[in-house]
């Protein structure tokens, strides 16, 4: 099979003209998927795909634009973080270490201190208490893997989302802000059995299939394949192949914001979608990567 025939296998157009993504044959091996699609389809090559320099904080915001401020993976280390001017804050998960209510409260207080008109937040794999199925399983296993969470009573975290009073919290859901359709989802490929983990392939694709077409901004915790998903210590790419296919072949957001892979902090484009990995923490959990700002023209302002 040629590269383009394989590409077609991962993307079918139904009789109603709807694009359907199917599980990619390289789904379980993202590093191999990257090499294959790079060699056979130049899928990650310039001129379309390239790195993007971050906007300086003092860049004037163009008229008729909204400025998004992207952060991720702050891991309860927000003390002293300098935040730039902007309109809408996007935080793409791992705002705590374990999702303890005390951490969530601290994060919510920090959000309350920020001047943005809107703040949108999703969970990451560290927000254990936000994943109800994960917690049910953890309790069954007598908190074996996360003993410090066992000090909590169920009623302490049953309604943990309600602690987030200073933002819009998205979990497989969307909101329209200033005319932008923003969809947020916390799921990542299974890795060491944390919250919101699912096996690669159909299980994750089922979550991505819930993302509506015509979303302007997609927020996920982890990266898609090939865009700031390299883990140097393992010489591996770990981005989700089905997420990439969903983003590029079906949803086509203008901005895909995420974090998850701390080492992947940075910005890329494929010529249509801008991909921002805004992990604040480095791989050694130092909160030193600056928030990334990004301007988008307001919908209807063409
Ligand atoms: N090989 C993989 N490494 C991963 C994956 N997800 C995360 N990581 C590594 O852990 C750190 C921190 O992640 P966190 O969720 O604990 O904050 C990340 O920067 C990577 O180095 C994965 O799926 N595969
Ligand atoms: Mn993290
Ligand atoms: Mn994470």
mmCIF file of C-alpha atoms and ligand atoms in Angstrom:
data_model
loop_
_atom_site.group_PDB
_atom_site.id
_atom_site.type_symbol
_atom_site.label_atom_id
_atom_site.label_comp_id
_atom_site.label_asym_id
_atom_site.label_seq_id
_atom_site.Cartn_x
_atom_site.Cartn_y
_atom_site.Cartn_z
ATOM 1 C CA UNK A 1 0.000 0.000 0.000
ATOM 2 C CA UNK A 2 1.219 3.516 -0.719
ATOM 3 C CA UNK A 3 1.343 6.192 1.936
ATOM 4 C CA UNK A 4 -1.677 7.966 0.516
ATOM 5 C CA UNK A 5 -3.708 4.743 0.427
ATOM 6 C CA UNK A 6 -2.872 4.241 4.112
ATOM 7 C CA UNK A 7 -3.871 7.830 4.819
ATOM 8 C CA UNK A 8 -7.176 7.179 3.135
ATOM 9 C CA UNK A 9 -7.689 4.157 5.381
ATOM 10 C CA UNK A 10 -7.534 6.371 8.451
ATOM 11 C CA UNK A 11 -10.055 8.821 6.977
ATOM 12 C CA UNK A 12 -13.224 7.872 5.174
ATOM 13 C CA UNK A 13 -15.841 10.196 3.781
ATOM 14 C CA UNK A 14 -19.352 8.882 4.415
ATOM 15 C CA UNK A 15 -22.235 9.224 1.995
ATOM 16 C CA UNK A 16 -23.374 12.312 3.980
ATOM 17 C CA UNK A 17 -19.969 13.904 3.297
ATOM 18 C CA UNK A 18 -18.897 13.436 6.939
ATOM 19 C CA UNK A 19 -15.282 12.504 7.561
ATOM 20 C CA UNK A 20 -14.882 9.396 9.716
ATOM 21 C CA UNK A 21 -11.554 8.646 11.369
ATOM 22 C CA UNK A 22 -10.662 5.011 11.934
ATOM 23 C CA UNK A 23 -7.928 3.495 14.056
ATOM 24 C CA UNK A 24 -4.569 4.005 12.371
ATOM 25 C CA UNK A 25 -2.520 0.914 11.642
ATOM 26 C CA UNK A 26 0.424 2.508 13.500
ATOM 27 C CA UNK A 27 -1.733 3.618 16.437
ATOM 28 C CA UNK A 28 0.155 1.636 19.076
ATOM 29 C CA UNK A 29 3.610 2.817 17.971
ATOM 30 C CA UNK A 30 3.707 6.601 17.534
ATOM 31 C CA UNK A 31 7.448 6.721 16.862
ATOM 32 C CA UNK A 32 7.016 4.294 13.983
ATOM 33 C CA UNK A 33 3.910 6.168 12.817
ATOM 34 C CA UNK A 34 5.906 9.403 12.671
ATOM 35 C CA UNK A 35 8.705 7.838 10.625
ATOM 36 C CA UNK A 36 6.269 6.128 8.289
ATOM 37 C CA UNK A 37 4.137 9.205 7.575
ATOM 38 C CA UNK A 38 7.170 11.433 7.324
ATOM 39 C CA UNK A 39 8.882 9.243 4.740
ATOM 40 C CA UNK A 40 5.797 8.238 2.774
ATOM 41 C CA UNK A 41 3.717 11.420 2.973
ATOM 42 C CA UNK A 42 6.184 14.131 4.079
ATOM 43 C CA UNK A 43 3.511 14.751 6.669
ATOM 44 C CA UNK A 44 5.732 16.564 9.169
ATOM 45 C CA UNK A 45 7.909 18.421 6.678
ATOM 46 C CA UNK A 46 8.286 22.079 5.726
ATOM 47 C CA UNK A 47 7.037 24.226 4.126
ATOM 48 C CA UNK A 48 3.647 23.457 5.729
ATOM 49 C CA UNK A 49 4.912 22.076 9.020
ATOM 50 C CA UNK A 50 7.353 24.224 10.937
ATOM 51 C CA UNK A 51 8.198 25.687 14.313
ATOM 52 C CA UNK A 52 6.695 29.064 15.257
ATOM 53 C CA UNK A 53 8.401 31.699 17.399
ATOM 54 C CA UNK A 54 6.291 32.789 20.381
ATOM 55 C CA UNK A 55 4.823 36.298 20.251
ATOM 56 C CA UNK A 56 6.659 38.705 22.565
ATOM 57 C CA UNK A 57 4.454 39.819 25.452
ATOM 58 C CA UNK A 58 4.711 43.454 24.350
ATOM 59 C CA UNK A 59 3.441 42.738 20.807
ATOM 60 C CA UNK A 60 0.391 44.929 20.194
ATOM 61 C CA UNK A 61 -2.826 42.969 19.811
ATOM 62 C CA UNK A 62 -4.215 43.534 16.296
ATOM 63 C CA UNK A 63 -7.616 45.235 16.110
ATOM 64 C CA UNK A 64 -10.492 42.735 16.025
ATOM 65 C CA UNK A 65 -8.451 39.949 17.623
ATOM 66 C CA UNK A 66 -8.682 38.043 20.890
ATOM 67 C CA UNK A 67 -5.500 37.254 22.789
ATOM 68 C CA UNK A 68 -5.309 33.759 24.287
ATOM 69 C CA UNK A 69 -2.860 33.023 27.088
ATOM 70 C CA UNK A 70 -1.879 29.350 27.139
ATOM 71 C CA UNK A 71 -0.489 27.569 30.196
ATOM 72 C CA UNK A 72 -0.403 23.939 31.207
ATOM 73 C CA UNK A 73 1.183 21.576 33.700
ATOM 74 C CA UNK A 74 1.598 24.120 36.480
ATOM 75 C CA UNK A 75 1.453 21.251 39.012
ATOM 76 C CA UNK A 76 0.645 23.403 42.077
ATOM 77 C CA UNK A 77 3.721 25.542 41.388
ATOM 78 C CA UNK A 78 2.093 28.844 40.453
ATOM 79 C CA UNK A 79 3.755 30.965 43.159
ATOM 80 C CA UNK A 80 5.743 33.705 41.499
ATOM 81 C CA UNK A 81 4.678 32.890 37.928
ATOM 82 C CA UNK A 82 4.558 36.061 35.807
ATOM 83 C CA UNK A 83 1.493 36.144 33.582
ATOM 84 C CA UNK A 84 1.195 38.280 30.424
ATOM 85 C CA UNK A 85 -1.632 40.505 29.254
ATOM 86 C CA UNK A 86 -4.444 38.748 27.413
ATOM 87 C CA UNK A 87 -8.172 38.184 27.154
ATOM 88 C CA UNK A 88 -8.742 34.455 27.649
ATOM 89 C CA UNK A 89 -6.660 32.048 29.736
ATOM 90 C CA UNK A 90 -6.458 28.442 28.539
ATOM 91 C CA UNK A 91 -5.030 25.910 31.035
ATOM 92 C CA UNK A 92 -4.675 22.429 29.579
ATOM 93 C CA UNK A 93 -4.415 20.260 32.672
ATOM 94 C CA UNK A 94 -2.062 18.974 35.377
ATOM 95 C CA UNK A 95 -2.774 22.014 37.530
ATOM 96 C CA UNK A 96 -2.124 19.810 40.603
ATOM 97 C CA UNK A 97 0.067 16.870 41.594
ATOM 98 C CA UNK A 98 -2.708 14.519 42.762
ATOM 99 C CA UNK A 99 -5.953 16.441 42.438
ATOM 100 C CA UNK A 100 -6.188 16.918 46.219
ATOM 101 C CA UNK A 101 -8.985 19.379 47.099
ATOM 102 C CA UNK A 102 -6.427 21.587 48.905
ATOM 103 C CA UNK A 103 -4.428 21.817 45.658
ATOM 104 C CA UNK A 104 -7.545 22.540 43.618
ATOM 105 C CA UNK A 105 -8.483 25.316 46.044
ATOM 106 C CA UNK A 106 -4.997 26.849 45.779
ATOM 107 C CA UNK A 107 -5.229 26.718 41.987
ATOM 108 C CA UNK A 108 -8.686 28.290 42.058
ATOM 109 C CA UNK A 109 -7.399 31.104 44.292
ATOM 110 C CA UNK A 110 -4.558 31.708 41.813
ATOM 111 C CA UNK A 111 -7.076 31.823 38.955
ATOM 112 C CA UNK A 112 -9.091 34.344 40.975
ATOM 113 C CA UNK A 113 -6.049 36.603 41.195
ATOM 114 C CA UNK A 114 -5.609 36.752 37.392
ATOM 115 C CA UNK A 115 -7.158 39.586 35.395
ATOM 116 C CA UNK A 116 -8.399 37.685 32.306
ATOM 117 C CA UNK A 117 -11.984 38.152 31.193
ATOM 118 C CA UNK A 118 -12.415 34.380 30.757
ATOM 119 C CA UNK A 119 -10.469 31.392 32.080
ATOM 120 C CA UNK A 120 -10.978 27.931 30.641
ATOM 121 C CA UNK A 121 -9.499 24.842 32.282
ATOM 122 C CA UNK A 122 -9.362 21.113 31.599
ATOM 123 C CA UNK A 123 -7.967 18.327 33.777
ATOM 124 C CA UNK A 124 -4.885 16.233 33.094
ATOM 125 C CA UNK A 125 -3.777 12.814 34.283
ATOM 126 C CA UNK A 126 -2.628 14.288 37.639
ATOM 127 C CA UNK A 127 -6.148 15.480 38.536
ATOM 128 C CA UNK A 128 -6.979 12.056 39.962
ATOM 129 C CA UNK A 129 -10.051 13.154 41.910
ATOM 130 C CA UNK A 130 -11.693 14.558 38.771
ATOM 131 C CA UNK A 131 -11.768 11.076 37.211
ATOM 132 C CA UNK A 132 -14.664 9.335 38.986
ATOM 133 C CA UNK A 133 -14.000 5.887 37.461
ATOM 134 C CA UNK A 134 -10.325 6.126 38.385
ATOM 135 C CA UNK A 135 -11.195 6.983 42.008
ATOM 136 C CA UNK A 136 -13.704 4.109 42.254
ATOM 137 C CA UNK A 137 -10.994 1.713 41.089
ATOM 138 C CA UNK A 138 -8.387 3.259 43.424
ATOM 139 C CA UNK A 139 -10.692 2.803 46.433
ATOM 140 C CA UNK A 140 -11.302 -0.841 45.404
ATOM 141 C CA UNK A 141 -7.534 -1.360 45.387
ATOM 142 C CA UNK A 142 -7.257 0.277 48.815
ATOM 143 C CA UNK A 143 -5.321 3.250 47.424
ATOM 144 C CA UNK A 144 -2.384 0.921 46.765
ATOM 145 C CA UNK A 145 -0.680 3.161 44.158
ATOM 146 C CA UNK A 146 -1.481 6.573 45.648
ATOM 147 C CA UNK A 147 -1.469 6.153 49.449
ATOM 148 C CA UNK A 148 -1.555 9.912 50.135
ATOM 149 C CA UNK A 149 -4.970 10.128 48.443
ATOM 150 C CA UNK A 150 -6.344 7.604 50.982
ATOM 151 C CA UNK A 151 -6.444 10.292 53.664
ATOM 152 C CA UNK A 152 -9.364 11.870 51.797
ATOM 153 C CA UNK A 153 -12.955 11.000 52.573
ATOM 154 C CA UNK A 154 -15.164 10.373 49.548
ATOM 155 C CA UNK A 155 -17.216 13.454 50.372
ATOM 156 C CA UNK A 156 -14.015 15.547 50.195
ATOM 157 C CA UNK A 157 -13.626 14.958 46.480
ATOM 158 C CA UNK A 158 -17.058 13.821 45.271
ATOM 159 C CA UNK A 159 -17.837 17.286 43.971
ATOM 160 C CA UNK A 160 -14.269 18.519 43.447
ATOM 161 C CA UNK A 161 -15.173 20.319 40.209
ATOM 162 C CA UNK A 162 -17.314 22.727 42.214
ATOM 163 C CA UNK A 163 -14.134 24.101 43.849
ATOM 164 C CA UNK A 164 -13.240 25.615 40.454
ATOM 165 C CA UNK A 165 -15.396 28.720 40.796
ATOM 166 C CA UNK A 166 -13.009 31.064 38.983
ATOM 167 C CA UNK A 167 -13.041 29.391 35.571
ATOM 168 C CA UNK A 168 -15.047 27.402 33.090
ATOM 169 C CA UNK A 169 -14.135 23.740 33.526
ATOM 170 C CA UNK A 170 -14.498 21.604 30.398
ATOM 171 C CA UNK A 171 -14.561 17.801 30.378
ATOM 172 C CA UNK A 172 -15.623 16.373 27.023
ATOM 173 C CA UNK A 173 -17.656 19.527 26.618
ATOM 174 C CA UNK A 174 -17.575 22.902 24.910
ATOM 175 C CA UNK A 175 -18.267 26.556 25.458
ATOM 176 C CA UNK A 176 -18.487 29.535 23.150
ATOM 177 C CA UNK A 177 -16.499 32.537 24.367
ATOM 178 C CA UNK A 178 -16.313 35.793 22.432
ATOM 179 C CA UNK A 179 -17.661 33.860 19.432
ATOM 180 C CA UNK A 180 -14.964 31.128 19.614
ATOM 181 C CA UNK A 181 -16.134 27.548 19.997
ATOM 182 C CA UNK A 182 -13.773 25.948 22.517
ATOM 183 C CA UNK A 183 -13.838 22.208 23.244
ATOM 184 C CA UNK A 184 -11.901 20.579 26.082
ATOM 185 C CA UNK A 185 -11.098 16.948 26.838
ATOM 186 C CA UNK A 186 -8.656 15.495 29.425
ATOM 187 C CA UNK A 187 -7.864 12.018 28.034
ATOM 188 C CA UNK A 188 -4.318 10.817 27.285
ATOM 189 C CA UNK A 189 -2.784 7.518 26.163
ATOM 190 C CA UNK A 190 -2.297 5.094 29.044
ATOM 191 C CA UNK A 191 1.008 5.725 30.816
ATOM 192 C CA UNK A 192 1.755 4.479 34.336
ATOM 193 C CA UNK A 193 -1.946 4.219 35.229
ATOM 194 C CA UNK A 194 -2.906 7.808 36.080
ATOM 195 C CA UNK A 195 -6.256 9.566 35.787
ATOM 196 C CA UNK A 196 -8.046 10.019 32.460
ATOM 197 C CA UNK A 197 -5.793 7.376 30.859
ATOM 198 C CA UNK A 198 -7.125 5.191 28.059
ATOM 199 C CA UNK A 199 -5.498 2.656 25.732
ATOM 200 C CA UNK A 200 -4.351 3.975 22.372
ATOM 201 C CA UNK A 201 -6.623 3.111 19.463
ATOM 202 C CA UNK A 202 -10.406 2.831 19.551
ATOM 203 C CA UNK A 203 -10.826 3.819 23.244
ATOM 204 C CA UNK A 204 -9.201 7.210 22.708
ATOM 205 C CA UNK A 205 -10.720 7.606 19.256
ATOM 206 C CA UNK A 206 -14.175 7.212 20.859
ATOM 207 C CA UNK A 207 -13.348 10.307 22.962
ATOM 208 C CA UNK A 208 -11.964 12.264 19.989
ATOM 209 C CA UNK A 209 -15.089 11.370 18.006
ATOM 210 C CA UNK A 210 -17.094 13.426 20.508
ATOM 211 C CA UNK A 211 -15.291 16.604 19.380
ATOM 212 C CA UNK A 212 -17.643 18.484 17.076
ATOM 213 C CA UNK A 213 -16.551 19.766 13.692
ATOM 214 C CA UNK A 214 -16.233 23.553 13.476
ATOM 215 C CA UNK A 215 -14.563 23.885 16.856
ATOM 216 C CA UNK A 216 -12.193 26.875 16.709
ATOM 217 C CA UNK A 217 -10.011 25.908 19.648
ATOM 218 C CA UNK A 218 -9.325 22.403 20.880
ATOM 219 C CA UNK A 219 -7.897 21.855 24.370
ATOM 220 C CA UNK A 220 -6.436 18.446 25.201
ATOM 221 C CA UNK A 221 -4.007 17.477 27.923
ATOM 222 C CA UNK A 222 -1.564 15.638 25.675
ATOM 223 C CA UNK A 223 -0.143 16.252 22.202
ATOM 224 C CA UNK A 224 -1.091 14.739 18.884
ATOM 225 C CA UNK A 225 1.567 12.737 17.076
ATOM 226 C CA UNK A 226 4.492 14.725 15.722
ATOM 227 C CA UNK A 227 3.784 18.147 17.217
ATOM 228 C CA UNK A 228 5.901 18.779 20.321
ATOM 229 C CA UNK A 229 5.492 15.172 21.526
ATOM 230 C CA UNK A 230 9.142 14.043 21.614
ATOM 231 C CA UNK A 231 10.397 12.484 24.866
ATOM 232 C CA UNK A 232 14.202 12.778 24.636
ATOM 233 C CA UNK A 233 14.975 10.516 27.595
ATOM 234 C CA UNK A 234 13.252 7.654 25.777
ATOM 235 C CA UNK A 235 13.995 8.725 22.205
ATOM 236 C CA UNK A 236 10.285 8.327 21.543
ATOM 237 C CA UNK A 237 7.336 10.188 20.144
ATOM 238 C CA UNK A 238 4.328 9.697 22.382
ATOM 239 C CA UNK A 239 1.613 11.847 20.743
ATOM 240 C CA UNK A 240 -1.687 10.220 19.858
ATOM 241 C CA UNK A 241 -2.011 9.199 16.203
ATOM 242 C CA UNK A 242 -5.838 9.243 16.274
ATOM 243 C CA UNK A 243 -5.782 12.723 17.827
ATOM 244 C CA UNK A 244 -3.605 13.977 14.961
ATOM 245 C CA UNK A 245 -5.878 12.407 12.356
ATOM 246 C CA UNK A 246 -8.940 13.875 14.098
ATOM 247 C CA UNK A 247 -7.384 17.347 14.254
ATOM 248 C CA UNK A 248 -6.016 17.422 10.704
ATOM 249 C CA UNK A 249 -8.641 15.443 8.807
ATOM 250 C CA UNK A 250 -11.924 16.121 10.600
ATOM 251 C CA UNK A 251 -12.061 18.936 13.182
ATOM 252 C CA UNK A 252 -9.433 21.366 11.828
ATOM 253 C CA UNK A 253 -9.352 23.843 14.721
ATOM 254 C CA UNK A 254 -7.399 27.066 14.310
ATOM 255 C CA UNK A 255 -5.654 26.410 17.602
ATOM 256 C CA UNK A 256 -4.847 23.126 19.325
ATOM 257 C CA UNK A 257 -3.641 23.874 22.877
ATOM 258 C CA UNK A 258 -2.158 21.210 25.140
ATOM 259 C CA UNK A 259 0.762 20.320 27.398
ATOM 260 C CA UNK A 260 1.377 16.913 28.927
ATOM 261 C CA UNK A 261 4.841 16.317 27.549
ATOM 262 C CA UNK A 262 6.827 18.906 29.478
ATOM 263 C CA UNK A 263 9.895 18.558 27.258
ATOM 264 C CA UNK A 264 7.783 19.455 24.219
ATOM 265 C CA UNK A 265 7.097 23.080 25.288
ATOM 266 C CA UNK A 266 6.860 25.180 22.121
ATOM 267 C CA UNK A 267 4.754 26.088 19.092
ATOM 268 C CA UNK A 268 4.327 24.519 15.642
ATOM 269 C CA UNK A 269 1.995 24.886 12.718
ATOM 270 C CA UNK A 270 0.882 22.565 9.928
ATOM 271 C CA UNK A 271 -0.063 25.569 7.809
ATOM 272 C CA UNK A 272 -3.668 25.649 9.106
ATOM 273 C CA UNK A 273 -3.752 24.657 12.775
ATOM 274 C CA UNK A 274 -1.349 26.174 15.303
ATOM 275 C CA UNK A 275 -0.217 23.615 17.874
ATOM 276 C CA UNK A 276 0.833 25.037 21.261
ATOM 277 C CA UNK A 277 2.433 22.887 23.950
ATOM 278 C CA UNK A 278 2.512 25.347 26.839
ATOM 279 C CA UNK A 279 3.811 23.065 29.633
ATOM 280 C CA UNK A 280 4.895 25.499 32.332
ATOM 281 C CA UNK A 281 6.878 22.873 34.219
ATOM 282 C CA UNK A 282 10.019 21.415 32.744
ATOM 283 C CA UNK A 283 10.734 17.700 32.853
ATOM 284 C CA UNK A 284 12.211 18.244 36.327
ATOM 285 C CA UNK A 285 8.988 20.007 37.404
ATOM 286 C CA UNK A 286 10.501 23.508 37.549
ATOM 287 C CA UNK A 287 7.796 26.063 36.602
ATOM 288 C CA UNK A 288 10.065 28.092 34.340
ATOM 289 C CA UNK A 289 8.529 27.929 30.841
ATOM 290 C CA UNK A 290 6.658 31.175 30.155
ATOM 291 C CA UNK A 291 2.955 31.268 29.279
ATOM 292 C CA UNK A 292 2.451 31.444 25.494
ATOM 293 C CA UNK A 293 0.243 34.132 23.985
ATOM 294 C CA UNK A 294 -1.615 33.707 20.708
ATOM 295 C CA UNK A 295 -3.903 36.098 18.831
ATOM 296 C CA UNK A 296 -6.870 34.915 16.781
ATOM 297 C CA UNK A 297 -9.130 37.086 14.605
ATOM 298 C CA UNK A 298 -12.582 37.336 16.140
ATOM 299 C CA UNK A 299 -15.115 35.119 14.355
ATOM 300 C CA UNK A 300 -17.100 37.066 11.803
ATOM 301 C CA UNK A 301 -14.321 39.628 11.493
ATOM 302 C CA UNK A 302 -12.937 38.446 8.158
HETATM 303 N N1 LIG B 1 7.115 7.791 27.407
HETATM 304 C C1 LIG B 1 6.130 8.558 27.883
HETATM 305 N N2 LIG B 1 6.417 9.533 28.766
HETATM 306 C C2 LIG B 1 5.414 10.275 29.228
HETATM 307 C C3 LIG B 1 4.075 10.078 28.823
HETATM 308 N N3 LIG B 1 3.287 10.975 29.466
HETATM 309 C C4 LIG B 1 4.115 11.696 30.239
HETATM 310 N N4 LIG B 1 5.387 11.278 30.097
HETATM 311 C C5 LIG B 1 6.599 11.796 30.746
HETATM 312 O O1 LIG B 1 6.311 12.244 32.046
HETATM 313 C C6 LIG B 1 6.529 13.658 32.132
HETATM 314 C C7 LIG B 1 5.568 14.280 33.079
HETATM 315 O O2 LIG B 1 4.237 13.925 32.780
HETATM 316 P P1 LIG B 1 3.133 14.062 33.932
HETATM 317 O O3 LIG B 1 1.843 13.693 33.324
HETATM 318 O O4 LIG B 1 3.537 13.141 35.064
HETATM 319 O O5 LIG B 1 3.194 15.478 34.394
HETATM 320 C C8 LIG B 1 6.417 14.131 30.700
HETATM 321 O O6 LIG B 1 7.084 15.365 30.508
HETATM 322 C C9 LIG B 1 7.131 12.984 29.990
HETATM 323 O O7 LIG B 1 8.523 13.063 30.205
HETATM 324 C C10 LIG B 1 3.807 9.049 27.884
HETATM 325 O O8 LIG B 1 2.642 8.827 27.470
HETATM 326 N N5 LIG B 1 4.855 8.315 27.451
HETATM 327 MN MN1 LIG B 2 2.419 17.326 33.670
HETATM 328 MN MN1 LIG B 3 0.286 14.921 32.471
#
